[in-house]
mmCIF file of C-alpha atoms in Angstrom:
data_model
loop_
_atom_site.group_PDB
_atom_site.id
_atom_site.type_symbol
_atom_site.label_atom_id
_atom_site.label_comp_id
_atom_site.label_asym_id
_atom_site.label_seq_id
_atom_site.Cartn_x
_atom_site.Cartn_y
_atom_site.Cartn_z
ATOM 1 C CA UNK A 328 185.911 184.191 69.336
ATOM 2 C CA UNK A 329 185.118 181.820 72.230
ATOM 3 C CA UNK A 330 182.968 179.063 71.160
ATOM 4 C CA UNK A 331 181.595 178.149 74.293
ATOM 5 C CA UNK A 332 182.595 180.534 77.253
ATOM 6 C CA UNK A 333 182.071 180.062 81.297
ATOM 7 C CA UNK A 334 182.708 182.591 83.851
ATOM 8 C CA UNK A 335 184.884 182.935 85.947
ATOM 9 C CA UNK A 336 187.620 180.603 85.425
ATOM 10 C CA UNK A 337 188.225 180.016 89.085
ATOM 11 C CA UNK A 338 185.956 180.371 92.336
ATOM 12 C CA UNK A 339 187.159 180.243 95.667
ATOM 13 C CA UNK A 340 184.628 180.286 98.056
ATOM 14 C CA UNK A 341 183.170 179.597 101.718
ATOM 15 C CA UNK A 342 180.494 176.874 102.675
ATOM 16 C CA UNK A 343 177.697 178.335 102.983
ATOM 17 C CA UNK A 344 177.669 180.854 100.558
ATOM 18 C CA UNK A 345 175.442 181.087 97.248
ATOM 19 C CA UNK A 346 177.385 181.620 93.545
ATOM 20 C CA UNK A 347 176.326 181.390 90.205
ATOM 21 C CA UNK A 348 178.894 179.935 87.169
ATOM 22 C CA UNK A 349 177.884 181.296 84.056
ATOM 23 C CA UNK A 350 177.857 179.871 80.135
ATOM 24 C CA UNK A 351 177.468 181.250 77.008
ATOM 25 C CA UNK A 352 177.607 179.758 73.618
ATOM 26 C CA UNK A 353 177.723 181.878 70.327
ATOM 27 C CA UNK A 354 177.486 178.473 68.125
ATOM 28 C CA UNK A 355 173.435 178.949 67.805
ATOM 29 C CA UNK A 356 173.272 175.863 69.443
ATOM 30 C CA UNK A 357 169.688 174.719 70.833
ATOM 31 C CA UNK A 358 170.696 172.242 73.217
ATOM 32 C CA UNK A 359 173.591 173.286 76.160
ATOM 33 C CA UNK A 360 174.390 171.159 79.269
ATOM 34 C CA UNK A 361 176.575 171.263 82.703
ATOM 35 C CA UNK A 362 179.056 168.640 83.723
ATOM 36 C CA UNK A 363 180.569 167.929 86.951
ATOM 37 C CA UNK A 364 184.240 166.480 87.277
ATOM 38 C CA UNK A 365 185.474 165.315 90.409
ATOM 39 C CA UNK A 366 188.722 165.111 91.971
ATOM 40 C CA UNK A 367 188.837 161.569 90.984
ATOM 41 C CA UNK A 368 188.591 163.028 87.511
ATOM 42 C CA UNK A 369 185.019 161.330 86.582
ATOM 43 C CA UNK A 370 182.948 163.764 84.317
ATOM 44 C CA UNK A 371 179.444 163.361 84.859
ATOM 45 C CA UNK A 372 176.177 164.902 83.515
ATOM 46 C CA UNK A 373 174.183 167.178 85.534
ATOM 47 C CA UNK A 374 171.371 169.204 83.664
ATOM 48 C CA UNK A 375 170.621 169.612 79.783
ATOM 49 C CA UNK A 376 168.698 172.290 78.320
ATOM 50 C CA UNK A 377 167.007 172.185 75.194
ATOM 51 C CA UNK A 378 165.497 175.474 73.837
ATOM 52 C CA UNK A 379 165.332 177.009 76.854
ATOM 53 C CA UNK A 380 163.923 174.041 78.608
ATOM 54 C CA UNK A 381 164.897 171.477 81.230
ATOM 55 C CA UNK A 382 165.913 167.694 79.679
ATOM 56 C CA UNK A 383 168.188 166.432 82.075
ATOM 57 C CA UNK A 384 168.074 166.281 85.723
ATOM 58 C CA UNK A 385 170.485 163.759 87.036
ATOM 59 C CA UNK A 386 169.518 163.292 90.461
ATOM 60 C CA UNK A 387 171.609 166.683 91.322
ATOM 61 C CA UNK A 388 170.707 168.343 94.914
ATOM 62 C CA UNK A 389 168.095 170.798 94.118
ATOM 63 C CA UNK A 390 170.472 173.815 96.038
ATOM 64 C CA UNK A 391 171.984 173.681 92.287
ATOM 65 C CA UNK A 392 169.745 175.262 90.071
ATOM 66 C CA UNK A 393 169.938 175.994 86.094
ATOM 67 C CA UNK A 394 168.808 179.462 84.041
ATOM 68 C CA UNK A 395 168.418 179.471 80.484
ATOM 69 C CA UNK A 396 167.064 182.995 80.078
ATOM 70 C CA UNK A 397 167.350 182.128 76.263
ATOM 71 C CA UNK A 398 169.200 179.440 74.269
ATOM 72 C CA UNK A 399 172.736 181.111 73.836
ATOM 73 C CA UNK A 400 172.812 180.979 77.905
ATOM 74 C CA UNK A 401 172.745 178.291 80.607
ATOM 75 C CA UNK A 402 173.665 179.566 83.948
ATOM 76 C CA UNK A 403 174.301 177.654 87.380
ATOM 77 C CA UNK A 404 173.345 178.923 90.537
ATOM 78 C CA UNK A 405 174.494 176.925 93.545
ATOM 79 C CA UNK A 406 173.023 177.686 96.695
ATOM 80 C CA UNK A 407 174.693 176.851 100.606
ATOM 81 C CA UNK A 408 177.766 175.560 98.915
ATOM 82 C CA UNK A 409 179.701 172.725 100.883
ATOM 83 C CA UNK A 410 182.725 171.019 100.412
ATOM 84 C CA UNK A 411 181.828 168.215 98.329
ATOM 85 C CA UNK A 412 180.756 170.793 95.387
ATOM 86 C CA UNK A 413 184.455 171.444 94.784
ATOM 87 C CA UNK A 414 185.084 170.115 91.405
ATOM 88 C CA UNK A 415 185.499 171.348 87.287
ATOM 89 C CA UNK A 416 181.696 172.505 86.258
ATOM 90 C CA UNK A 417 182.085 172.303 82.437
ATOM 91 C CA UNK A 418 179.602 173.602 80.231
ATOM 92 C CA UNK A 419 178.403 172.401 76.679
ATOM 93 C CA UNK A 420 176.515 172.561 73.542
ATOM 94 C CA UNK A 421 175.756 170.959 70.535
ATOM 95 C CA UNK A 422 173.093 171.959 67.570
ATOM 96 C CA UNK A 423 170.306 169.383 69.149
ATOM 97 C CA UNK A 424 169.352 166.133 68.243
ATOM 98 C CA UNK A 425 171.130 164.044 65.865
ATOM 99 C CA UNK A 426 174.706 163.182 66.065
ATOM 100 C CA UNK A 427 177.083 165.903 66.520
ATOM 101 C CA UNK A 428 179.692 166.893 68.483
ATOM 102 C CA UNK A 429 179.696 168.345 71.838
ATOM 103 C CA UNK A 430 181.665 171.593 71.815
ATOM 104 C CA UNK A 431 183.196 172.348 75.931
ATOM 105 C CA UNK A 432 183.429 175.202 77.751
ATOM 106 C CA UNK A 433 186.995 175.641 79.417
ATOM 107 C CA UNK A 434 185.635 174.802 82.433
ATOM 108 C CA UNK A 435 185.198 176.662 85.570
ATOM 109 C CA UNK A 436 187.171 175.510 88.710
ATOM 110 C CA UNK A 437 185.146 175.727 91.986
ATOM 111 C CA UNK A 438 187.006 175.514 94.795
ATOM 112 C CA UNK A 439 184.593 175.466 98.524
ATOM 113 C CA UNK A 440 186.662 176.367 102.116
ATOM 114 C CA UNK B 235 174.348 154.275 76.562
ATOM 115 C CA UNK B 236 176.294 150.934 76.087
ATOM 116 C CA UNK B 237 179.464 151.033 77.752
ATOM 117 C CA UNK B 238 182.568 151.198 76.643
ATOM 118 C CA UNK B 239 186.301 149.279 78.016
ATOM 119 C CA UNK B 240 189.556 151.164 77.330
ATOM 120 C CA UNK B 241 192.793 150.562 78.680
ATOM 121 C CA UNK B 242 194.038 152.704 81.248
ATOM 122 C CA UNK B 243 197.115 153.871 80.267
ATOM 123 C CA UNK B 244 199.352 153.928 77.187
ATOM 124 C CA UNK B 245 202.425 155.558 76.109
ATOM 125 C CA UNK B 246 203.766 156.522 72.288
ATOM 126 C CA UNK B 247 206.924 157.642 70.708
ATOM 127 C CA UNK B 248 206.704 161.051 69.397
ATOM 128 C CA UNK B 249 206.428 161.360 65.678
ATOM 129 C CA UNK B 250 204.824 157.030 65.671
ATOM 130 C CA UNK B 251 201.123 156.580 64.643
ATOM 131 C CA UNK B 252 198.922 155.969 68.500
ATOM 132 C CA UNK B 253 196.237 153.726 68.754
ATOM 133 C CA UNK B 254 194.061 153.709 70.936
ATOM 134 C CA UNK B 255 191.569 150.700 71.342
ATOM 135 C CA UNK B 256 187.564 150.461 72.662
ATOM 136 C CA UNK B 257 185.619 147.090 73.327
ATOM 137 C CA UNK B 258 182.025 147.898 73.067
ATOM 138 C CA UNK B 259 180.531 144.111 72.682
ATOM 139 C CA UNK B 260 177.102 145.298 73.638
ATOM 140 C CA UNK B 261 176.654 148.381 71.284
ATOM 141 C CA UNK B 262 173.479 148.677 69.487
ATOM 142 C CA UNK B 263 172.528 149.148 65.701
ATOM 143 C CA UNK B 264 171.600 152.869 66.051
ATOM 144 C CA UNK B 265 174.203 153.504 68.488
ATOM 145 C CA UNK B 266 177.516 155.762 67.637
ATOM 146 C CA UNK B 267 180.773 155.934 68.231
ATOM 147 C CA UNK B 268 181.966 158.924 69.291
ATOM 148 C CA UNK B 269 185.812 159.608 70.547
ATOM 149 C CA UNK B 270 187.128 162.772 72.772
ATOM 150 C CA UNK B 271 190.071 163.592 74.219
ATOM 151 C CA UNK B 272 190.719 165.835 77.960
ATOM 152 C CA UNK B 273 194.200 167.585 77.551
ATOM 153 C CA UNK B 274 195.084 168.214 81.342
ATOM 154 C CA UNK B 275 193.170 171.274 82.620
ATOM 155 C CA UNK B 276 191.042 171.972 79.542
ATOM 156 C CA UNK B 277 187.833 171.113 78.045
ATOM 157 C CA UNK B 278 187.001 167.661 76.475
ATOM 158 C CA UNK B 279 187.351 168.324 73.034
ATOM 159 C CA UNK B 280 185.620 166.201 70.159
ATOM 160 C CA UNK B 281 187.326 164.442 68.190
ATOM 161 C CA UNK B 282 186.042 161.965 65.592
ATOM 162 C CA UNK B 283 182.813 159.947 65.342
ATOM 163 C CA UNK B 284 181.362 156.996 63.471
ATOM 164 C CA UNK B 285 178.674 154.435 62.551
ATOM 165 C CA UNK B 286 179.677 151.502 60.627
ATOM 166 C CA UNK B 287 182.223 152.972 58.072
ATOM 167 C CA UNK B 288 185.900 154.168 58.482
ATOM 168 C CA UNK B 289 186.335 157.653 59.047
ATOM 169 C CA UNK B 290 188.965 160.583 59.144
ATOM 170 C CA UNK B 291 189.534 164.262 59.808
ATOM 171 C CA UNK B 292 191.935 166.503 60.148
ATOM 172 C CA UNK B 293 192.657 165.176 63.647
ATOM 173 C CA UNK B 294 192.042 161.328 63.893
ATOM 174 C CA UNK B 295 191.192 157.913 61.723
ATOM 175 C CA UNK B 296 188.777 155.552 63.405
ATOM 176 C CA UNK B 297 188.291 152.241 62.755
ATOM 177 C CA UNK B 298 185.236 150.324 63.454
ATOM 178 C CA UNK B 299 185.580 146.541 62.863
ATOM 179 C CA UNK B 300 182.617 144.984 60.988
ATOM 180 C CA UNK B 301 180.504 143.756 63.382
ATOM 181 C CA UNK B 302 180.982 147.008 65.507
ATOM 182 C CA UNK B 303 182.111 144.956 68.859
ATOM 183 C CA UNK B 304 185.274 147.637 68.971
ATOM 184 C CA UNK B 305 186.773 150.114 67.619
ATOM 185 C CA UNK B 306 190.723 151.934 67.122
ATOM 186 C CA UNK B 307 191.402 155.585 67.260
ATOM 187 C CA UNK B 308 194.379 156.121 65.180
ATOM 188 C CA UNK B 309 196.804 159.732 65.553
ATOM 189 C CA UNK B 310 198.394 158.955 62.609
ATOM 190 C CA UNK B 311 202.035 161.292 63.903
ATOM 191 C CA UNK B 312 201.608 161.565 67.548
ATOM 192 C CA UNK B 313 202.861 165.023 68.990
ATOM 193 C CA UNK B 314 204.061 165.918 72.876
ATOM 194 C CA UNK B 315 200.445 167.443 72.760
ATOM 195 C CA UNK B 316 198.295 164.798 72.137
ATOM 196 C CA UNK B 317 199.114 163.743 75.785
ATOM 197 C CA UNK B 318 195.842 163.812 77.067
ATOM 198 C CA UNK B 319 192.730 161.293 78.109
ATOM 199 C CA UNK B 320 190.978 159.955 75.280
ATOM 200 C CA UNK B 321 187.352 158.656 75.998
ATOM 201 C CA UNK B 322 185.343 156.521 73.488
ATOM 202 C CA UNK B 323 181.805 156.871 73.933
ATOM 203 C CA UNK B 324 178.754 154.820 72.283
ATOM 204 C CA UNK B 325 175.516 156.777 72.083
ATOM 205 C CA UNK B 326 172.294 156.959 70.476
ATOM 206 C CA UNK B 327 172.305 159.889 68.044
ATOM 207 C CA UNK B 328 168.263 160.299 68.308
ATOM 208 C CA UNK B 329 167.190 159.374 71.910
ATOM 209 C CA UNK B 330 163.427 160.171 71.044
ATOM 210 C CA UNK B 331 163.537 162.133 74.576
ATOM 211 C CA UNK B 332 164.762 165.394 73.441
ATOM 212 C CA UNK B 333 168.294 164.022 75.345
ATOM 213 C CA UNK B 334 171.670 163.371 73.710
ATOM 214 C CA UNK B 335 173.709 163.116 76.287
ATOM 215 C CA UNK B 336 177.119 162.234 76.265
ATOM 216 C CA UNK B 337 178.467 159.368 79.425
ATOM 217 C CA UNK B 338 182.210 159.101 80.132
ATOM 218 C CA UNK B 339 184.028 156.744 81.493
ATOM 219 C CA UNK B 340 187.093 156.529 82.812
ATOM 220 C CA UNK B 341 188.955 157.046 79.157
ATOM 221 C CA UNK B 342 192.527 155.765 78.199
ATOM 222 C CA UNK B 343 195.677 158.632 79.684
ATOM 223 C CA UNK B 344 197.947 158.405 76.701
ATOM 224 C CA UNK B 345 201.475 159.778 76.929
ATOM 225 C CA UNK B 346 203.893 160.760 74.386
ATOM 226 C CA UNK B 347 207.408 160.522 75.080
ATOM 227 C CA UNK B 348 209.723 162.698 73.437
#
């Protein structure tokens, strides 16, 4: 079984339109995050969710917005996609606070024409 | 999160021990260190971490000198597919905000050569 799972894989679409990446972690994990990496292969933080609730906002445009609907799930819904939102969204977990791990989605590869 | 210097690039014989070194001069007392490593195309995947004391798994040894300024990550037999980026990363394990978020930098590309 897939710790922590995003679909799909890959997403080719046009500027413009809206999509949603989705992530789901069967680790009971209370705490699950997104992470943007560029082309120039920087990974960077974009929203954390603990317990359902919103942590982390790095200053990400607000046509990107998260869903928990509950703690297993953190969705991303991207809204009038441009070209600059091309990159690897990874998703993550770990049990909360305290010094574990994160465990890493696969990744999902978004690709904006 | 203090921040970390790695080298940018290092290559190791298959089958010889890689290590991979971290400065982190300004790392403080409650701060971790954590190590992961990117294999091209994939997930970061977790690796080791530590406080003060030596540790090992299954995967890695790391080696934190004594006043904690830097660190080694040590693959003790290093395989075609440990090629991959390896990022050390100093963090707080209780950020009293309800945040533990991880910040990478650019990480180390290690190669092993056959």
């Amino acid at each position: 079984d897939t710790a922590v799972s995003q679909t799909p894989k890959y997403l080719v679409t046009q500027m413009g339109n809206d999509k949603s990446i989705k992530c789901e972690q069967n680790l009971g994990h209370d705490t699950m995050y997104w992470y943007k990496q560029d082309s120039k292969k920087f990974l960077k933080i974009m929203f954390s969710y603990n317990n359902k609730e919103l942590i982390i906002n790095e200053t990400v445009p607000n046509r990107f917005s998260p869903k928990s609907p509950d703690k297993a799930h953190l969705n991303l819904h991207i809204n009038s996609l441009e070209l600059g939102d091309s990159a690897v969204y990874f998703c993550a977990s770990t049990p909360g606070e305290g010094r574990y791990g994160y465990t890493f989605g696969s990744g999902t590869r978004l690709t904006v024409v | 999160d203090a921040k970390t210097t790695q080298p940018t690039s290092m290559d190791c014989a298959e089958g010889r021990a890689a290590n991979l070194p971290c400065n982190h001069s300004t790392i403080s007392g409650n701060e971790y260190v954590y190590w992961y490593r990117q294999i091209h195309s994939q997930g970061p995947q977790y690796i080791i971490h530590g406080l003060k004391n030596n540790e090992t798994n299954e995967m890695a040894s790391l080696i934190i000198t004594e006043d904690r300024k830097s660190s080694t990550l040590i693959l003790p037999h290093a395989t075609l597919r440990d090629t991959a980026v390896y990022y050390c990363i100093v963090r707080a394990a209780y950020s009293g905000a309800g945040s533990y978020q991880l910040t990478f930098g650019k990480g180390t590309k290690l190669s092993v050569i056959p």
